[in-house]
Amino acid sequence: MSYGHLPIKELLEENRLHECDGVGEDHVCVRIASIADLPTRFGDFHIIAFWNNRDGKDHAAIVRGDVTGAHDVPVRLHSECLTGDALGSLRCDCRDQLETALTAIGQMEKGVVLYLRQEGRGIGLTNKIRAYGLQDYGYDTVEANEALGFRDDERDYAVAAHMLMSLKVKSIRLMTNNPRKLNDLTRYGIQINGRIPHIMPPNPYNEFYLRTKAEKSGHLIDFKGKAHLPEQIDRPIVQGMTDEQVRALEEHSNGS
Ligand SMILES: [Zn+2]
Ligand SMILES: [Zn+2]
């Protein structure tokens, strides 16, 4: 399957000297720093690393096709999770969410996964493991949640919005089950022309989603009674969920 090529030279040249007032209250500004081909098991992509003026982290975009000047580009926001994404941890479903997004976009003509380097929702690996440890030693998930530092996502959306602007994406369709996220990105100047439900195929590792219900306090209890903290900004729908379970997820997403 052929796919378009990004105007790499132009993007790098423009970004070399890019400066702007920034996005949002924190005046977040990002620049494209490097671009390379990234063939993957999910399809052929470009990977693009960004510099930013705020957190010293190299956020990345995994880009399918030529998205510059494109409309209605499918986009997924993913927060880094070393334990899930790379190690296959079953304490969360981050890897399934990431693979589902890459598989879907890898079969499309164009699309973008923004890979935001905010392990444990921005608190870092050490604190995330601390929160896991609290749970292992019998602390409840409220305390563990506090240790995980659930925080406002505003800056993350500012970074994401500017990354899409740097790629010259004109409008997007966001892969999410959470309508509130559409408003947040829109506030930072991204034109959103639609929502693509984020639906994962069932497998042994996300089975707990199918056998449990979403809890108002923001975590899921699996059928062994073990709590799982949500690490991604919004939850996937797993094929096979009942309507009631889907509604519970959506209600939680709206209320969070
Ligand atoms: Zn800027
Ligand atoms: Zn995770």
Short mmCIF file of C-alpha atoms and ligand atoms in Angstrom, two decimals:
data_model
loop_
_atom_site.label_atom_id
_atom_site.label_comp_id
_atom_site.label_asym_id
_atom_site.label_seq_id
_atom_site.Cartn_x
_atom_site.Cartn_y
_atom_site.Cartn_z
CA MET A 1 0.00 0.00 0.00
CA SER A 2 1.43 3.36 -0.95
CA TYR A 3 1.29 6.28 1.41
CA GLY A 4 2.07 9.95 1.13
CA HIS A 5 5.34 11.52 2.16
CA LEU A 6 5.65 14.44 4.49
CA PRO A 7 7.44 17.56 3.22
CA ILE A 8 10.23 16.83 5.69
CA LYS A 9 12.78 19.40 4.60
CA GLU A 10 10.25 22.21 4.70
CA LEU A 11 8.89 21.22 8.10
CA LEU A 12 12.35 21.00 9.64
CA GLU A 13 13.48 24.29 8.08
CA GLU A 14 10.39 26.21 9.24
CA ASN A 15 10.58 24.80 12.74
CA ARG A 16 14.25 25.55 13.23
CA LEU A 17 13.49 29.18 13.95
CA HIS A 18 9.89 28.86 15.04
CA GLU A 19 8.76 31.04 17.91
CA CYS A 20 5.26 32.04 18.90
CA ASP A 21 3.27 33.38 21.82
CA GLY A 22 2.40 29.82 22.72
CA VAL A 23 -0.80 27.97 23.33
CA GLY A 24 -2.86 28.33 26.52
CA GLU A 25 -2.10 30.06 29.79
CA ASP A 26 1.33 28.44 30.04
CA HIS A 27 2.31 29.75 26.59
CA VAL A 28 3.37 26.32 25.42
CA CYS A 29 5.43 26.41 22.23
CA VAL A 30 6.80 23.35 20.45
CA ARG A 31 9.09 22.82 17.47
CA ILE A 32 9.56 19.82 15.24
CA ALA A 33 13.12 18.71 16.03
CA SER A 34 13.63 15.56 13.97
CA ILE A 35 11.82 13.29 11.54
CA ALA A 36 12.44 9.74 10.34
CA ASP A 37 10.66 6.86 8.68
CA LEU A 38 9.22 4.34 11.10
CA PRO A 39 8.12 1.05 9.58
CA THR A 40 6.21 -0.88 12.24
CA ARG A 41 4.23 -4.09 12.59
CA PHE A 42 1.16 -1.85 12.37
CA GLY A 43 2.13 -0.18 9.11
CA ASP A 44 4.49 2.46 7.73
CA PHE A 45 4.71 5.73 9.65
CA HIS A 46 6.92 8.72 10.16
CA ILE A 47 8.07 9.46 13.68
CA ILE A 48 8.53 13.08 14.62
CA ALA A 49 10.20 14.32 17.79
CA PHE A 50 9.31 17.72 19.22
CA TRP A 51 11.14 20.20 21.39
CA ASN A 52 9.04 22.27 23.74
CA ASN A 53 9.59 25.26 25.99
CA ARG A 54 7.96 23.80 29.13
CA ASP A 55 8.72 20.34 30.37
CA GLY A 56 12.00 19.24 28.79
CA LYS A 57 10.36 16.08 27.42
CA ASP A 58 10.53 15.00 23.82
CA HIS A 59 6.92 14.39 22.90
CA ALA A 60 6.43 12.55 19.62
CA ALA A 61 4.00 12.19 16.76
CA ILE A 62 3.60 8.94 14.87
CA VAL A 63 2.27 10.04 11.52
CA ARG A 64 0.67 8.05 8.74
CA GLY A 65 0.70 9.61 5.26
CA ASP A 66 1.05 13.30 4.44
CA VAL A 67 -1.11 15.19 6.92
CA THR A 68 0.12 18.70 6.07
CA GLY A 69 -2.80 20.79 4.92
CA ALA A 70 -5.11 17.82 5.39
CA HIS A 71 -8.66 17.89 6.76
CA ASP A 72 -10.49 15.40 9.00
CA VAL A 73 -7.25 13.67 9.99
CA PRO A 74 -7.86 10.82 12.49
CA VAL A 75 -5.92 11.60 15.70
CA ARG A 76 -5.35 9.69 18.92
CA LEU A 77 -3.72 11.15 22.05
CA HIS A 78 -1.73 8.57 24.00
CA SER A 79 0.09 9.14 27.27
CA GLU A 80 3.34 7.28 27.71
CA CYS A 81 3.23 4.24 29.96
CA LEU A 82 6.54 2.39 30.11
CA THR A 83 5.15 -0.49 32.15
CA GLY A 84 2.17 -0.99 29.85
CA ASP A 85 3.39 0.13 26.42
CA ALA A 86 6.81 -1.52 26.48
CA LEU A 87 6.63 -4.18 29.18
CA GLY A 88 3.09 -5.44 28.70
CA SER A 89 1.99 -4.76 32.26
CA LEU A 90 -1.50 -5.98 33.08
CA ARG A 91 -2.01 -3.31 35.74
CA CYS A 92 -3.41 -1.09 33.04
CA ASP A 93 -4.58 -1.39 29.45
CA CYS A 94 -2.33 1.26 27.91
CA ARG A 95 -0.67 -1.15 25.49
CA ASP A 96 -3.99 -2.41 24.17
CA GLN A 97 -5.15 1.17 23.70
CA LEU A 98 -1.95 2.14 21.87
CA GLU A 99 -1.96 -0.95 19.65
CA THR A 100 -5.62 -0.46 18.80
CA ALA A 101 -4.94 3.11 17.72
CA LEU A 102 -1.82 2.21 15.70
CA THR A 103 -3.56 -0.74 14.06
CA ALA A 104 -6.52 1.41 13.04
CA ILE A 105 -4.45 4.35 11.77
CA GLY A 106 -1.91 2.00 10.15
CA GLN A 107 -4.69 0.87 7.83
CA MET A 108 -5.78 4.39 6.97
CA GLU A 109 -4.41 6.74 4.34
CA LYS A 110 -3.63 9.41 6.94
CA GLY A 111 -3.60 9.70 10.69
CA VAL A 112 -1.63 10.74 13.76
CA VAL A 113 -0.93 9.23 17.16
CA LEU A 114 0.44 11.85 19.52
CA TYR A 115 2.68 10.08 22.03
CA LEU A 116 2.84 12.36 25.04
CA ARG A 117 5.69 11.71 27.44
CA GLN A 118 3.78 11.95 30.64
CA GLU A 119 4.34 8.69 32.43
CA GLY A 120 1.74 8.15 35.12
CA ARG A 121 -0.15 11.21 33.98
CA GLY A 122 2.89 13.40 34.30
CA ILE A 123 4.14 12.38 37.74
CA GLY A 124 6.90 10.17 36.35
CA LEU A 125 7.82 6.52 36.67
CA THR A 126 9.04 6.67 40.26
CA ASN A 127 5.81 8.09 41.61
CA LYS A 128 3.70 5.80 39.49
CA ILE A 129 5.50 2.78 40.93
CA ARG A 130 5.02 4.30 44.39
CA ALA A 131 1.28 4.37 43.74
CA TYR A 132 1.35 0.75 42.54
CA GLY A 133 3.28 -0.16 45.69
CA LEU A 134 0.70 1.53 47.90
CA GLN A 135 -1.97 -0.62 46.32
CA ASP A 136 0.11 -3.78 46.74
CA TYR A 137 0.47 -3.05 50.45
CA GLY A 138 -3.23 -2.61 50.97
CA TYR A 139 -3.71 1.12 50.70
CA ASP A 140 -6.95 1.94 49.03
CA THR A 141 -7.08 3.36 45.57
CA VAL A 142 -8.07 6.80 46.80
CA GLU A 143 -4.70 7.13 48.48
CA ALA A 144 -3.00 5.51 45.53
CA ASN A 145 -4.84 7.88 43.24
CA GLU A 146 -3.55 10.82 45.23
CA ALA A 147 -0.04 9.41 44.95
CA LEU A 148 -0.60 9.07 41.22
CA GLY A 149 -1.32 12.77 41.25
CA PHE A 150 -4.37 13.04 39.07
CA ARG A 151 -4.17 16.53 37.80
CA ASP A 152 -5.55 18.90 35.32
CA ASP A 153 -4.83 17.91 31.75
CA GLU A 154 -4.74 21.46 30.42
CA ARG A 155 -1.09 21.70 29.56
CA ASP A 156 -1.20 18.36 27.78
CA TYR A 157 -3.88 19.64 25.45
CA ALA A 158 -1.88 22.78 24.77
CA VAL A 159 1.14 20.66 23.79
CA ALA A 160 -1.05 18.38 21.67
CA ALA A 161 -2.76 21.32 19.97
CA HIS A 162 0.52 22.98 19.05
CA MET A 163 1.95 19.68 17.78
CA LEU A 164 -0.99 19.37 15.39
CA MET A 165 -0.51 22.99 14.29
CA SER A 166 3.21 22.35 13.69
CA LEU A 167 2.23 19.43 11.46
CA LYS A 168 -0.15 21.83 9.65
CA VAL A 169 -3.12 19.57 10.20
CA LYS A 170 -6.16 21.65 9.25
CA SER A 171 -8.87 19.68 11.01
CA ILE A 172 -9.15 16.40 12.87
CA ARG A 173 -11.45 13.59 13.89
CA LEU A 174 -10.49 12.60 17.42
CA MET A 175 -10.36 8.95 18.44
CA THR A 176 -11.93 9.12 21.87
CA ASN A 177 -14.92 8.02 23.87
CA ASN A 178 -14.87 11.23 25.83
CA PRO A 179 -16.77 14.16 24.30
CA ARG A 180 -15.27 16.59 26.83
CA LYS A 181 -11.86 16.22 25.20
CA LEU A 182 -13.25 17.68 22.00
CA ASN A 183 -14.07 20.92 23.80
CA ASP A 184 -10.65 21.14 25.40
CA LEU A 185 -8.74 20.79 22.14
CA THR A 186 -11.16 23.15 20.41
CA ARG A 187 -10.42 25.76 23.06
CA TYR A 188 -6.77 25.64 21.95
CA GLY A 189 -7.63 26.29 18.35
CA ILE A 190 -7.96 22.82 16.85
CA GLN A 191 -10.82 22.35 14.47
CA ILE A 192 -12.53 19.07 15.27
CA ASN A 193 -14.88 17.75 12.64
CA GLY A 194 -15.87 14.55 14.36
CA ARG A 195 -15.25 11.80 16.85
CA ILE A 196 -14.18 8.23 16.13
CA PRO A 197 -15.15 5.86 18.97
CA HIS A 198 -12.09 4.13 20.44
CA ILE A 199 -13.14 0.49 20.46
CA MET A 200 -10.75 -2.32 21.38
CA PRO A 201 -11.13 -5.94 20.36
CA PRO A 202 -11.54 -8.29 23.34
CA ASN A 203 -8.52 -10.30 24.43
CA PRO A 204 -7.44 -12.11 27.60
CA TYR A 205 -5.80 -8.98 28.92
CA ASN A 206 -8.69 -6.56 28.77
CA GLU A 207 -11.23 -9.13 29.84
CA PHE A 208 -11.58 -7.35 33.16
CA TYR A 209 -13.26 -4.48 31.37
CA LEU A 210 -15.90 -6.88 30.17
CA ARG A 211 -16.55 -8.40 33.55
CA THR A 212 -16.72 -5.33 35.66
CA LYS A 213 -18.39 -1.99 35.74
CA ALA A 214 -16.92 1.47 35.68
CA GLU A 215 -16.68 2.94 39.14
CA LYS A 216 -17.48 6.55 39.93
CA SER A 217 -14.34 7.00 42.00
CA GLY A 218 -12.27 6.64 38.87
CA HIS A 219 -10.91 3.12 38.94
CA LEU A 220 -11.96 -0.34 37.82
CA ILE A 221 -12.15 -3.39 40.06
CA ASP A 222 -11.39 -6.62 38.25
CA PHE A 223 -13.09 -9.92 39.06
CA LYS A 224 -10.33 -10.84 41.50
CA GLY A 225 -11.07 -7.67 43.43
CA LYS A 226 -7.89 -5.90 42.34
CA ALA A 227 -8.07 -2.25 41.48
CA HIS A 228 -6.70 -0.86 38.24
CA LEU A 229 -5.99 2.83 37.98
CA PRO A 230 -6.80 4.41 34.64
CA GLU A 231 -3.60 5.87 33.21
CA GLN A 232 -4.89 7.06 29.89
CA ILE A 233 -6.97 10.19 29.69
CA ASP A 234 -10.02 8.32 28.53
CA ARG A 235 -11.18 4.76 28.57
CA PRO A 236 -11.67 2.44 25.64
CA ILE A 237 -14.81 0.58 24.81
CA VAL A 238 -14.11 -3.13 24.47
CA GLN A 239 -16.13 -5.06 21.90
CA GLY A 240 -18.67 -7.11 23.83
CA MET A 241 -19.41 -4.56 26.55
CA THR A 242 -23.06 -4.19 27.43
CA ASP A 243 -24.79 -0.89 26.69
CA GLU A 244 -24.88 -0.29 30.43
CA GLN A 245 -21.10 -0.67 30.71
CA VAL A 246 -20.53 1.66 27.77
CA ARG A 247 -22.84 4.25 29.34
CA ALA A 248 -21.02 3.97 32.67
CA LEU A 249 -17.67 4.66 30.96
CA GLU A 250 -19.04 7.63 29.07
CA GLU A 251 -20.68 9.07 32.17
CA HIS A 252 -17.45 8.80 34.07
CA SER A 253 -15.51 10.43 31.26
CA ASN A 254 -17.93 13.32 31.17
CA GLY A 255 -17.88 13.86 34.89
CA SER A 256 -14.11 13.67 35.41
ZN ZN B 1 5.04 27.96 18.83
ZN ZN B 2 -0.43 2.10 31.69
#
